[in-house]
PDB file of N, CA and C in Angstrom:
ATOM      1  N   UNK A 274      11.203  17.210 -29.454  1.00  0.00           N
ATOM      2  CA  UNK A 274      10.650  16.147 -28.405  1.00  0.00           C
ATOM      3  C   UNK A 274      11.286  15.629 -27.184  1.00  0.00           C
ATOM      4  N   UNK A 275      10.651  15.802 -26.061  1.00  0.00           N
ATOM      5  CA  UNK A 275      11.178  15.737 -24.831  1.00  0.00           C
ATOM      6  C   UNK A 275      11.341  14.137 -24.588  1.00  0.00           C
ATOM      7  N   UNK A 276      12.322  14.069 -23.828  1.00  0.00           N
ATOM      8  CA  UNK A 276      12.778  12.506 -23.276  1.00  0.00           C
ATOM      9  C   UNK A 276      11.906  12.168 -22.030  1.00  0.00           C
ATOM     10  N   UNK A 277      11.216  10.918 -22.180  1.00  0.00           N
ATOM     11  CA  UNK A 277      10.723  10.448 -20.741  1.00  0.00           C
ATOM     12  C   UNK A 277      11.726  10.386 -19.752  1.00  0.00           C
ATOM     13  N   UNK A 278      11.333  10.780 -18.478  1.00  0.00           N
ATOM     14  CA  UNK A 278      12.207  10.199 -17.166  1.00  0.00           C
ATOM     15  C   UNK A 278      11.872   8.456 -17.163  1.00  0.00           C
ATOM     16  N   UNK A 279      12.859   8.061 -16.443  1.00  0.00           N
ATOM     17  CA  UNK A 279      12.826   6.769 -16.261  1.00  0.00           C
ATOM     18  C   UNK A 279      11.523   6.343 -15.533  1.00  0.00           C
ATOM     19  N   UNK A 280      11.061   7.077 -14.933  1.00  0.00           N
ATOM     20  CA  UNK A 280       9.636   6.878 -14.258  1.00  0.00           C
ATOM     21  C   UNK A 280       8.521   7.002 -14.859  1.00  0.00           C
ATOM     22  N   UNK A 281       8.638   7.910 -15.890  1.00  0.00           N
ATOM     23  CA  UNK A 281       7.660   7.915 -16.644  1.00  0.00           C
ATOM     24  C   UNK A 281       7.677   6.841 -17.901  1.00  0.00           C
ATOM     25  N   UNK A 282       8.548   6.642 -18.196  1.00  0.00           N
ATOM     26  CA  UNK A 282       8.627   5.215 -19.164  1.00  0.00           C
ATOM     27  C   UNK A 282       8.300   4.218 -18.653  1.00  0.00           C
ATOM     28  N   UNK A 283       8.617   3.930 -17.246  1.00  0.00           N
ATOM     29  CA  UNK A 283       8.207   2.641 -16.592  1.00  0.00           C
ATOM     30  C   UNK A 283       6.540   2.496 -16.677  1.00  0.00           C
ATOM     31  N   UNK A 284       5.847   3.778 -16.559  1.00  0.00           N
ATOM     32  CA  UNK A 284       4.322   3.690 -16.169  1.00  0.00           C
ATOM     33  C   UNK A 284       3.927   4.172 -17.475  1.00  0.00           C
ATOM     34  N   UNK A 285       4.309   4.676 -18.585  1.00  0.00           N
ATOM     35  CA  UNK A 285       3.457   4.964 -19.725  1.00  0.00           C
ATOM     36  C   UNK A 285       3.938   3.649 -21.040  1.00  0.00           C
ATOM     37  N   UNK A 286       5.103   3.085 -21.048  1.00  0.00           N
ATOM     38  CA  UNK A 286       5.157   2.233 -22.218  1.00  0.00           C
ATOM     39  C   UNK A 286       5.248   0.664 -21.978  1.00  0.00           C
ATOM     40  N   UNK A 287       3.993   0.112 -22.799  1.00  0.00           N
ATOM     41  CA  UNK A 287       4.147  -1.201 -22.467  1.00  0.00           C
ATOM     42  C   UNK A 287       4.973  -2.153 -22.600  1.00  0.00           C
ATOM     43  N   UNK A 288       5.417  -3.000 -21.466  1.00  0.00           N
ATOM     44  CA  UNK A 288       6.637  -3.350 -21.538  1.00  0.00           C
ATOM     45  C   UNK A 288       6.317  -5.161 -21.178  1.00  0.00           C
ATOM     46  N   UNK A 289       7.210  -6.037 -21.614  1.00  0.00           N
ATOM     47  CA  UNK A 289       6.969  -7.212 -21.081  1.00  0.00           C
ATOM     48  C   UNK A 289       7.182  -7.782 -19.621  1.00  0.00           C
ATOM     49  N   UNK A 290       6.529  -8.938 -19.352  1.00  0.00           N
ATOM     50  CA  UNK A 290       6.600  -8.794 -17.909  1.00  0.00           C
ATOM     51  C   UNK A 290       8.050  -9.154 -17.416  1.00  0.00           C
ATOM     52  N   UNK A 291       8.835  -9.703 -18.238  1.00  0.00           N
ATOM     53  CA  UNK A 291      10.290  -9.884 -17.839  1.00  0.00           C
ATOM     54  C   UNK A 291      11.059  -8.606 -18.170  1.00  0.00           C
ATOM     55  N   UNK A 292      10.478  -7.410 -18.457  1.00  0.00           N
ATOM     56  CA  UNK A 292      11.241  -6.301 -18.608  1.00  0.00           C
ATOM     57  C   UNK A 292      10.544  -5.508 -17.226  1.00  0.00           C
ATOM     58  N   UNK A 293       9.456  -6.015 -17.040  1.00  0.00           N
ATOM     59  CA  UNK A 293       9.222  -4.967 -15.598  1.00  0.00           C
ATOM     60  C   UNK A 293       9.669  -5.848 -14.537  1.00  0.00           C
ATOM     61  N   UNK A 294       9.707  -7.031 -14.627  1.00  0.00           N
ATOM     62  CA  UNK A 294      10.606  -7.774 -13.202  1.00  0.00           C
ATOM     63  C   UNK A 294      11.991  -7.153 -13.131  1.00  0.00           C
ATOM     64  N   UNK A 295      12.719  -7.110 -14.325  1.00  0.00           N
ATOM     65  CA  UNK A 295      14.223  -6.645 -14.433  1.00  0.00           C
ATOM     66  C   UNK A 295      14.055  -5.525 -14.110  1.00  0.00           C
ATOM     67  N   UNK A 296      13.390  -4.433 -14.089  1.00  0.00           N
ATOM     68  CA  UNK A 296      13.276  -3.135 -13.660  1.00  0.00           C
ATOM     69  C   UNK A 296      12.990  -2.790 -12.545  1.00  0.00           C
ATOM     70  N   UNK A 297      12.041  -3.363 -11.974  1.00  0.00           N
ATOM     71  CA  UNK A 297      10.969  -2.854 -10.808  1.00  0.00           C
ATOM     72  C   UNK A 297      11.188  -4.226  -9.641  1.00  0.00           C
ATOM     73  N   UNK A 298      11.830  -5.417 -10.013  1.00  0.00           N
ATOM     74  CA  UNK A 298      11.861  -6.341  -9.039  1.00  0.00           C
ATOM     75  C   UNK A 298      12.408  -5.983  -7.624  1.00  0.00           C
ATOM     76  N   UNK A 299      13.589  -5.374  -7.594  1.00  0.00           N
ATOM     77  CA  UNK A 299      14.196  -5.078  -6.683  1.00  0.00           C
ATOM     78  C   UNK A 299      13.225  -4.136  -5.437  1.00  0.00           C
ATOM     79  N   UNK A 300      12.718  -3.077  -6.253  1.00  0.00           N
ATOM     80  CA  UNK A 300      11.912  -2.024  -5.335  1.00  0.00           C
ATOM     81  C   UNK A 300      10.880  -2.881  -4.668  1.00  0.00           C
ATOM     82  N   UNK A 301      10.136  -3.523  -5.407  1.00  0.00           N
ATOM     83  CA  UNK A 301       8.996  -4.155  -5.122  1.00  0.00           C
ATOM     84  C   UNK A 301       9.468  -5.247  -3.595  1.00  0.00           C
ATOM     85  N   UNK A 302      10.530  -6.046  -4.137  1.00  0.00           N
ATOM     86  CA  UNK A 302      11.275  -6.773  -2.389  1.00  0.00           C
ATOM     87  C   UNK A 302      11.468  -5.962  -1.724  1.00  0.00           C
ATOM     88  N   UNK A 303      11.870  -4.945  -2.020  1.00  0.00           N
ATOM     89  CA  UNK A 303      12.097  -3.760  -0.473  1.00  0.00           C
ATOM     90  C   UNK A 303      10.704  -3.319   0.098  1.00  0.00           C
ATOM     91  N   UNK A 304       9.793  -3.132  -0.684  1.00  0.00           N
ATOM     92  CA  UNK A 304       8.833  -2.574  -0.344  1.00  0.00           C
ATOM     93  C   UNK A 304       7.964  -3.697   0.727  1.00  0.00           C
ATOM     94  N   UNK A 305       8.059  -5.018   0.113  1.00  0.00           N
ATOM     95  CA  UNK A 305       7.481  -6.237   0.779  1.00  0.00           C
ATOM     96  C   UNK A 305       8.099  -6.302   2.045  1.00  0.00           C
ATOM     97  N   UNK A 306       9.851  -6.380   2.129  1.00  0.00           N
ATOM     98  CA  UNK A 306      10.399  -6.797   3.409  1.00  0.00           C
ATOM     99  C   UNK A 306      10.145  -5.443   4.269  1.00  0.00           C
ATOM    100  N   UNK A 307       9.697  -4.056   3.523  1.00  0.00           N
ATOM    101  CA  UNK A 307       9.305  -2.919   4.681  1.00  0.00           C
ATOM    102  C   UNK A 307       8.071  -3.132   5.211  1.00  0.00           C
ATOM    103  N   UNK A 308       7.343  -3.991   4.616  1.00  0.00           N
ATOM    104  CA  UNK A 308       5.921  -4.150   5.464  1.00  0.00           C
ATOM    105  C   UNK A 308       6.025  -5.178   6.268  1.00  0.00           C
ATOM    106  N   UNK A 309       6.944  -6.544   6.127  1.00  0.00           N
ATOM    107  CA  UNK A 309       7.004  -7.319   7.024  1.00  0.00           C
ATOM    108  C   UNK A 309       8.002  -6.632   8.245  1.00  0.00           C
ATOM    109  N   UNK A 310       8.858  -5.514   8.246  1.00  0.00           N
ATOM    110  CA  UNK A 310       9.377  -5.428   9.361  1.00  0.00           C
ATOM    111  C   UNK A 310       8.503  -4.506  10.102  1.00  0.00           C
ATOM    112  N   UNK A 311       7.772  -3.782   9.537  1.00  0.00           N
ATOM    113  CA  UNK A 311       6.753  -2.869  10.336  1.00  0.00           C
ATOM    114  C   UNK A 311       5.596  -4.066  10.925  1.00  0.00           C
ATOM    115  N   UNK A 312       5.136  -4.861  10.172  1.00  0.00           N
ATOM    116  CA  UNK A 312       4.282  -5.881  11.252  1.00  0.00           C
ATOM    117  C   UNK A 312       5.180  -6.346  12.311  1.00  0.00           C
ATOM    118  N   UNK A 313       6.493  -6.841  11.829  1.00  0.00           N
ATOM    119  CA  UNK A 313       7.262  -7.463  13.181  1.00  0.00           C
ATOM    120  C   UNK A 313       7.207  -6.575  14.495  1.00  0.00           C
ATOM    121  N   UNK A 314       7.689  -5.173  14.243  1.00  0.00           N
ATOM    122  CA  UNK A 314       7.771  -3.901  15.007  1.00  0.00           C
ATOM    123  C   UNK A 314       6.353  -3.877  15.974  1.00  0.00           C
ATOM    124  N   UNK A 315       5.324  -4.016  15.145  1.00  0.00           N
ATOM    125  CA  UNK A 315       4.012  -4.203  15.812  1.00  0.00           C
ATOM    126  C   UNK A 315       3.838  -5.158  16.781  1.00  0.00           C
ATOM    127  N   UNK A 316       4.104  -6.360  16.365  1.00  0.00           N
ATOM    128  CA  UNK A 316       4.002  -7.560  16.947  1.00  0.00           C
ATOM    129  C   UNK A 316       4.568  -7.677  18.161  1.00  0.00           C
ATOM    130  N   UNK A 317       5.994  -7.060  17.893  1.00  0.00           N
ATOM    131  CA  UNK A 317       6.740  -6.856  19.587  1.00  0.00           C
ATOM    132  C   UNK A 317       6.704  -5.666  20.388  1.00  0.00           C
ATOM    133  N   UNK A 318       5.596  -4.895  19.715  1.00  0.00           N
ATOM    134  CA  UNK A 318       4.904  -4.018  20.924  1.00  0.00           C
ATOM    135  C   UNK A 318       4.511  -3.967  21.882  1.00  0.00           C
ATOM    136  N   UNK A 319       4.276  -3.384  22.622  1.00  0.00           N
ATOM    137  CA  UNK A 319       3.342  -3.840  23.994  1.00  0.00           C
ATOM    138  C   UNK A 319       2.037  -3.274  23.615  1.00  0.00           C
ATOM    139  N   UNK A 320       0.948  -3.881  24.332  1.00  0.00           N
ATOM    140  CA  UNK A 320      -0.622  -3.258  24.437  1.00  0.00           C
ATOM    141  C   UNK A 320      -1.045  -3.973  23.205  1.00  0.00           C
ATOM    142  N   UNK A 321      -2.083  -3.291  22.556  1.00  0.00           N
ATOM    143  CA  UNK A 321      -3.286  -4.176  21.611  1.00  0.00           C
ATOM    144  C   UNK A 321      -2.996  -3.177  20.536  1.00  0.00           C
ATOM    145  N   UNK A 322      -2.766  -3.752  19.289  1.00  0.00           N
ATOM    146  CA  UNK A 322      -2.880  -3.127  17.837  1.00  0.00           C
ATOM    147  C   UNK A 322      -4.448  -2.283  17.630  1.00  0.00           C
ATOM    148  N   UNK A 323      -4.273  -1.335  16.874  1.00  0.00           N
ATOM    149  CA  UNK A 323      -5.776  -0.335  16.829  1.00  0.00           C
ATOM    150  C   UNK A 323      -6.205  -0.776  15.325  1.00  0.00           C
ATOM    151  N   UNK A 324      -7.088  -0.062  14.814  1.00  0.00           N
ATOM    152  CA  UNK A 324      -8.002  -0.690  13.644  1.00  0.00           C
ATOM    153  C   UNK A 324      -6.861  -0.194  12.466  1.00  0.00           C
ATOM    154  N   UNK A 325      -5.811   0.725  12.643  1.00  0.00           N
ATOM    155  CA  UNK A 325      -4.936   0.624  11.291  1.00  0.00           C
ATOM    156  C   UNK A 325      -4.087  -0.582  11.499  1.00  0.00           C
ATOM    157  N   UNK A 326      -3.876  -1.443  11.960  1.00  0.00           N
ATOM    158  CA  UNK A 326      -3.098  -2.946  11.999  1.00  0.00           C
ATOM    159  C   UNK A 326      -4.284  -4.022  11.597  1.00  0.00           C
ATOM    160  N   UNK A 327      -5.510  -3.632  11.686  1.00  0.00           N
ATOM    161  CA  UNK A 327      -6.564  -4.363  11.617  1.00  0.00           C
ATOM    162  C   UNK A 327      -6.628  -4.182  10.058  1.00  0.00           C
ATOM    163  N   UNK A 328      -6.931  -3.234   9.720  1.00  0.00           N
ATOM    164  CA  UNK A 328      -7.017  -2.687   8.172  1.00  0.00           C
ATOM    165  C   UNK A 328      -5.709  -3.405   7.313  1.00  0.00           C
ATOM    166  N   UNK A 329      -4.766  -2.827   8.000  1.00  0.00           N
ATOM    167  CA  UNK A 329      -3.799  -3.324   6.989  1.00  0.00           C
ATOM    168  C   UNK A 329      -3.540  -4.990   6.990  1.00  0.00           C
ATOM    169  N   UNK A 330      -3.854  -5.591   7.778  1.00  0.00           N
ATOM    170  CA  UNK A 330      -3.924  -7.067   7.610  1.00  0.00           C
ATOM    171  C   UNK A 330      -4.839  -7.463   6.951  1.00  0.00           C
ATOM    172  N   UNK A 331      -6.025  -7.078   6.794  1.00  0.00           N
ATOM    173  CA  UNK A 331      -7.278  -7.142   6.059  1.00  0.00           C
ATOM    174  C   UNK A 331      -7.091  -6.934   4.497  1.00  0.00           C
ATOM    175  N   UNK A 332      -6.108  -6.308   3.982  1.00  0.00           N
ATOM    176  CA  UNK A 332      -5.654  -5.899   2.655  1.00  0.00           C
ATOM    177  C   UNK A 332      -4.493  -6.713   2.042  1.00  0.00           C
ATOM    178  N   UNK A 333      -3.896  -7.387   3.056  1.00  0.00           N
ATOM    179  CA  UNK A 333      -2.677  -8.127   2.550  1.00  0.00           C
ATOM    180  C   UNK A 333      -3.327  -9.119   1.591  1.00  0.00           C
ATOM    181  N   UNK A 334      -4.353  -9.840   1.364  1.00  0.00           N
ATOM    182  CA  UNK A 334      -4.587 -10.718   0.759  1.00  0.00           C
ATOM    183  C   UNK A 334      -4.761 -10.360  -0.511  1.00  0.00           C
ATOM    184  N   UNK A 335      -5.109  -9.184  -0.842  1.00  0.00           N
ATOM    185  CA  UNK A 335      -5.530  -8.156  -2.042  1.00  0.00           C
ATOM    186  C   UNK A 335      -4.061  -8.367  -2.827  1.00  0.00           C
ATOM    187  N   UNK A 336      -2.963  -8.407  -2.257  1.00  0.00           N
ATOM    188  CA  UNK A 336      -1.721  -8.290  -2.854  1.00  0.00           C
ATOM    189  C   UNK A 336      -1.678  -9.339  -3.895  1.00  0.00           C
ATOM    190  N   UNK A 337      -1.987 -10.763  -3.450  1.00  0.00           N
ATOM    191  CA  UNK A 337      -1.987 -12.200  -3.995  1.00  0.00           C
ATOM    192  C   UNK A 337      -3.087 -12.313  -5.255  1.00  0.00           C
ATOM    193  N   UNK A 338      -3.896 -11.287  -5.027  1.00  0.00           N
ATOM    194  CA  UNK A 338      -5.122 -11.315  -6.318  1.00  0.00           C
ATOM    195  C   UNK A 338      -4.612 -11.273  -7.966  1.00  0.00           C
ATOM    196  N   UNK A 339      -4.966 -12.547  -8.694  1.00  0.00           N
ATOM    197  CA  UNK A 339      -4.709 -11.882 -10.011  1.00  0.00           C
ATOM    198  C   UNK A 339      -5.513 -11.015 -10.404  1.00  0.00           C
ATOM    199  N   UNK A 340      -4.787 -10.313 -11.922  1.00  0.00           N
ATOM    200  CA  UNK A 340      -5.421  -9.703 -12.545  1.00  0.00           C
ATOM    201  C   UNK A 340      -5.000  -8.277 -12.081  1.00  0.00           C
ATOM    202  N   UNK A 341      -5.176  -7.152 -12.912  1.00  0.00           N
ATOM    203  CA  UNK A 341      -5.188  -5.762 -12.534  1.00  0.00           C
ATOM    204  C   UNK A 341      -6.187  -5.413 -11.280  1.00  0.00           C
ATOM    205  N   UNK A 342      -6.145  -3.880 -10.739  1.00  0.00           N
ATOM    206  CA  UNK A 342      -6.880  -3.579  -9.835  1.00  0.00           C
ATOM    207  C   UNK A 342      -6.396  -3.608  -8.452  1.00  0.00           C
ATOM    208  N   UNK A 343      -5.579  -4.161  -8.236  1.00  0.00           N
ATOM    209  CA  UNK A 343      -4.863  -4.371  -6.692  1.00  0.00           C
ATOM    210  C   UNK A 343      -4.824  -2.887  -5.934  1.00  0.00           C
ATOM    211  N   UNK A 344      -3.954  -2.048  -6.519  1.00  0.00           N
ATOM    212  CA  UNK A 344      -3.915  -0.940  -5.986  1.00  0.00           C
ATOM    213  C   UNK A 344      -5.012   0.022  -5.973  1.00  0.00           C
ATOM    214  N   UNK A 345      -6.106  -0.035  -6.622  1.00  0.00           N
ATOM    215  CA  UNK A 345      -7.359   0.187  -6.499  1.00  0.00           C
ATOM    216  C   UNK A 345      -8.066  -0.092  -5.427  1.00  0.00           C
ATOM    217  N   UNK A 346      -7.864  -1.194  -5.248  1.00  0.00           N
ATOM    218  CA  UNK A 346      -8.470  -2.045  -4.218  1.00  0.00           C
ATOM    219  C   UNK A 346      -8.226  -1.652  -2.865  1.00  0.00           C
ATOM    220  N   UNK A 347      -6.956  -1.823  -2.918  1.00  0.00           N
ATOM    221  CA  UNK A 347      -5.932  -1.282  -1.344  1.00  0.00           C
ATOM    222  C   UNK A 347      -6.561  -0.521  -1.074  1.00  0.00           C
ATOM    223  N   UNK A 348      -6.423   0.804  -2.011  1.00  0.00           N
ATOM    224  CA  UNK A 348      -6.206   2.172  -1.538  1.00  0.00           C
ATOM    225  C   UNK A 348      -8.042   2.465  -0.767  1.00  0.00           C
ATOM    226  N   UNK A 349      -9.057   1.896  -1.874  1.00  0.00           N
ATOM    227  CA  UNK A 349     -10.195   1.984  -1.548  1.00  0.00           C
ATOM    228  C   UNK A 349     -10.444   1.509   0.107  1.00  0.00           C
ATOM    229  N   UNK A 350     -10.145   0.542   0.406  1.00  0.00           N
ATOM    230  CA  UNK A 350     -10.087  -0.181   1.308  1.00  0.00           C
ATOM    231  C   UNK A 350      -9.355   0.311   2.612  1.00  0.00           C
ATOM    232  N   UNK A 351      -8.342   1.365   2.465  1.00  0.00           N
ATOM    233  CA  UNK A 351      -7.919   2.101   3.551  1.00  0.00           C
ATOM    234  C   UNK A 351      -8.010   3.393   3.468  1.00  0.00           C
ATOM    235  N   UNK A 352      -9.511   3.805   2.667  1.00  0.00           N
ATOM    236  CA  UNK A 352      -9.559   5.122   2.748  1.00  0.00           C
ATOM    237  C   UNK A 352     -10.893   5.262   3.370  1.00  0.00           C
ATOM    238  N   UNK A 353     -11.384   6.406   3.695  1.00  0.00           N
ATOM    239  CA  UNK A 353     -12.676   6.847   4.365  1.00  0.00           C
ATOM    240  C   UNK A 353     -13.587   6.676   2.907  1.00  0.00           C
ATOM    241  N   UNK A 354     -14.628   6.298   3.205  1.00  0.00           N
ATOM    242  CA  UNK A 354     -15.597   6.355   1.801  1.00  0.00           C
ATOM    243  C   UNK A 354     -16.569   7.399   1.980  1.00  0.00           C
ATOM    244  N   UNK A 355     -16.578   7.977   3.288  1.00  0.00           N
ATOM    245  CA  UNK A 355     -17.878   9.083   2.821  1.00  0.00           C
ATOM    246  C   UNK A 355     -17.126  10.521   2.454  1.00  0.00           C
ATOM    247  N   UNK A 356     -15.918  10.240   2.136  1.00  0.00           N
ATOM    248  CA  UNK A 356     -15.153  11.740   1.554  1.00  0.00           C
ATOM    249  C   UNK A 356     -14.598  12.983   2.534  1.00  0.00           C
ATOM    250  N   UNK A 357     -15.095  12.467   4.124  1.00  0.00           N
ATOM    251  CA  UNK A 357     -14.646  13.390   5.212  1.00  0.00           C
ATOM    252  C   UNK A 357     -13.640  12.773   6.091  1.00  0.00           C
ATOM    253  N   UNK A 358     -12.707  13.413   6.492  1.00  0.00           N
ATOM    254  CA  UNK A 358     -11.922  13.032   7.715  1.00  0.00           C
ATOM    255  C   UNK A 358     -12.134  13.340   9.059  1.00  0.00           C
ATOM    256  N   UNK A 359     -12.660  12.524  10.028  1.00  0.00           N
ATOM    257  CA  UNK A 359     -13.202  12.625  11.130  1.00  0.00           C
ATOM    258  C   UNK A 359     -12.161  13.503  12.136  1.00  0.00           C
ATOM    259  N   UNK A 360     -13.295  14.248  12.914  1.00  0.00           N
ATOM    260  CA  UNK A 360     -12.690  15.236  13.604  1.00  0.00           C
ATOM    261  C   UNK A 360     -11.707  14.914  14.751  1.00  0.00           C
ATOM    262  N   UNK A 361     -11.526  13.374  14.856  1.00  0.00           N
ATOM    263  CA  UNK A 361     -10.991  12.734  15.859  1.00  0.00           C
ATOM    264  C   UNK A 361      -9.206  13.096  15.209  1.00  0.00           C
ATOM    265  N   UNK A 362      -9.427  13.066  14.139  1.00  0.00           N
ATOM    266  CA  UNK A 362      -7.774  12.810  13.308  1.00  0.00           C
ATOM    267  C   UNK A 362      -6.690  14.294  14.089  1.00  0.00           C
ATOM    268  N   UNK A 363      -5.971  13.977  14.368  1.00  0.00           N
ATOM    269  CA  UNK A 363      -4.862  14.533  15.243  1.00  0.00           C
ATOM    270  C   UNK A 363      -4.748  15.592  13.798  1.00  0.00           C
ATOM    271  N   UNK A 364      -4.469  16.800  14.613  1.00  0.00           N
ATOM    272  CA  UNK A 364      -3.823  17.722  13.651  1.00  0.00           C
ATOM    273  C   UNK A 364      -3.946  17.856  11.999  1.00  0.00           C
ATOM    274  N   UNK A 365      -5.177  17.375  12.047  1.00  0.00           N
ATOM    275  CA  UNK A 365      -5.958  17.434  10.634  1.00  0.00           C
ATOM    276  C   UNK A 365      -5.020  16.239   9.545  1.00  0.00           C
ATOM    277  N   UNK A 366      -3.991  15.313  10.217  1.00  0.00           N
ATOM    278  CA  UNK A 366      -3.416  14.422   9.791  1.00  0.00           C
ATOM    279  C   UNK A 366      -4.528  13.047   9.543  1.00  0.00           C
ATOM    280  N   UNK A 367      -4.324  12.851   8.298  1.00  0.00           N
ATOM    281  CA  UNK A 367      -5.111  11.129   8.108  1.00  0.00           C
ATOM    282  C   UNK A 367      -4.388  10.103   8.510  1.00  0.00           C
ATOM    283  N   UNK A 368      -5.167   9.340   9.281  1.00  0.00           N
ATOM    284  CA  UNK A 368      -4.541   7.782  10.191  1.00  0.00           C
ATOM    285  C   UNK A 368      -4.154   6.948   9.087  1.00  0.00           C
ATOM    286  N   UNK A 369      -4.559   7.132   7.827  1.00  0.00           N
ATOM    287  CA  UNK A 369      -4.511   5.877   6.531  1.00  0.00           C
ATOM    288  C   UNK A 369      -5.039   5.065   6.724  1.00  0.00           C
ATOM    289  N   UNK A 370      -6.531   4.513   7.182  1.00  0.00           N
ATOM    290  CA  UNK A 370      -7.524   3.685   7.515  1.00  0.00           C
ATOM    291  C   UNK A 370      -8.495   3.981   8.155  1.00  0.00           C
ATOM    292  N   UNK A 371      -9.727   3.854   7.788  1.00  0.00           N
ATOM    293  CA  UNK A 371     -10.966   4.029   8.256  1.00  0.00           C
ATOM    294  C   UNK A 371     -11.348   3.212   9.266  1.00  0.00           C
ATOM    295  N   UNK A 372     -11.724   3.980  10.623  1.00  0.00           N
ATOM    296  CA  UNK A 372     -11.727   3.438  11.726  1.00  0.00           C
ATOM    297  C   UNK A 372     -13.192   2.878  11.699  1.00  0.00           C
ATOM    298  N   UNK A 373     -13.548   1.546  11.170  1.00  0.00           N
ATOM    299  CA  UNK A 373     -15.061   1.363  11.349  1.00  0.00           C
ATOM    300  C   UNK A 373     -15.663   0.746  12.560  1.00  0.00           C
ATOM    301  N   UNK A 374     -14.736   0.623  13.585  1.00  0.00           N
ATOM    302  CA  UNK A 374     -15.652   0.334  14.923  1.00  0.00           C
ATOM    303  C   UNK A 374     -16.363   1.380  15.857  1.00  0.00           C
ATOM    304  N   UNK A 375     -15.892   2.675  15.143  1.00  0.00           N
ATOM    305  CA  UNK A 375     -16.782   3.682  15.694  1.00  0.00           C
ATOM    306  C   UNK A 375     -18.090   3.836  15.146  1.00  0.00           C
TER     307      UNK A 375
END
């Protein structure tokens, strides 16, 4: 029998809310602080923010929605809906959010 890695265990085994909080709160807290620091850096920057900033700001309220499905809703909101990456993507890199203003 193969032992589950710690990550696989967290994803596959039904745990109580307390167990999830005990195991994953520090990482979630770090992620939220990382997003806040990113937004502060953008706000301190010169010039205007582009569509990526607006897209990120639009999905932030989804974090406080109740019930499951937050990840899917956020991923879909930050993804191209027609399945193609626009020709404007530099070096075939995705920009992380659809530019709906074009």
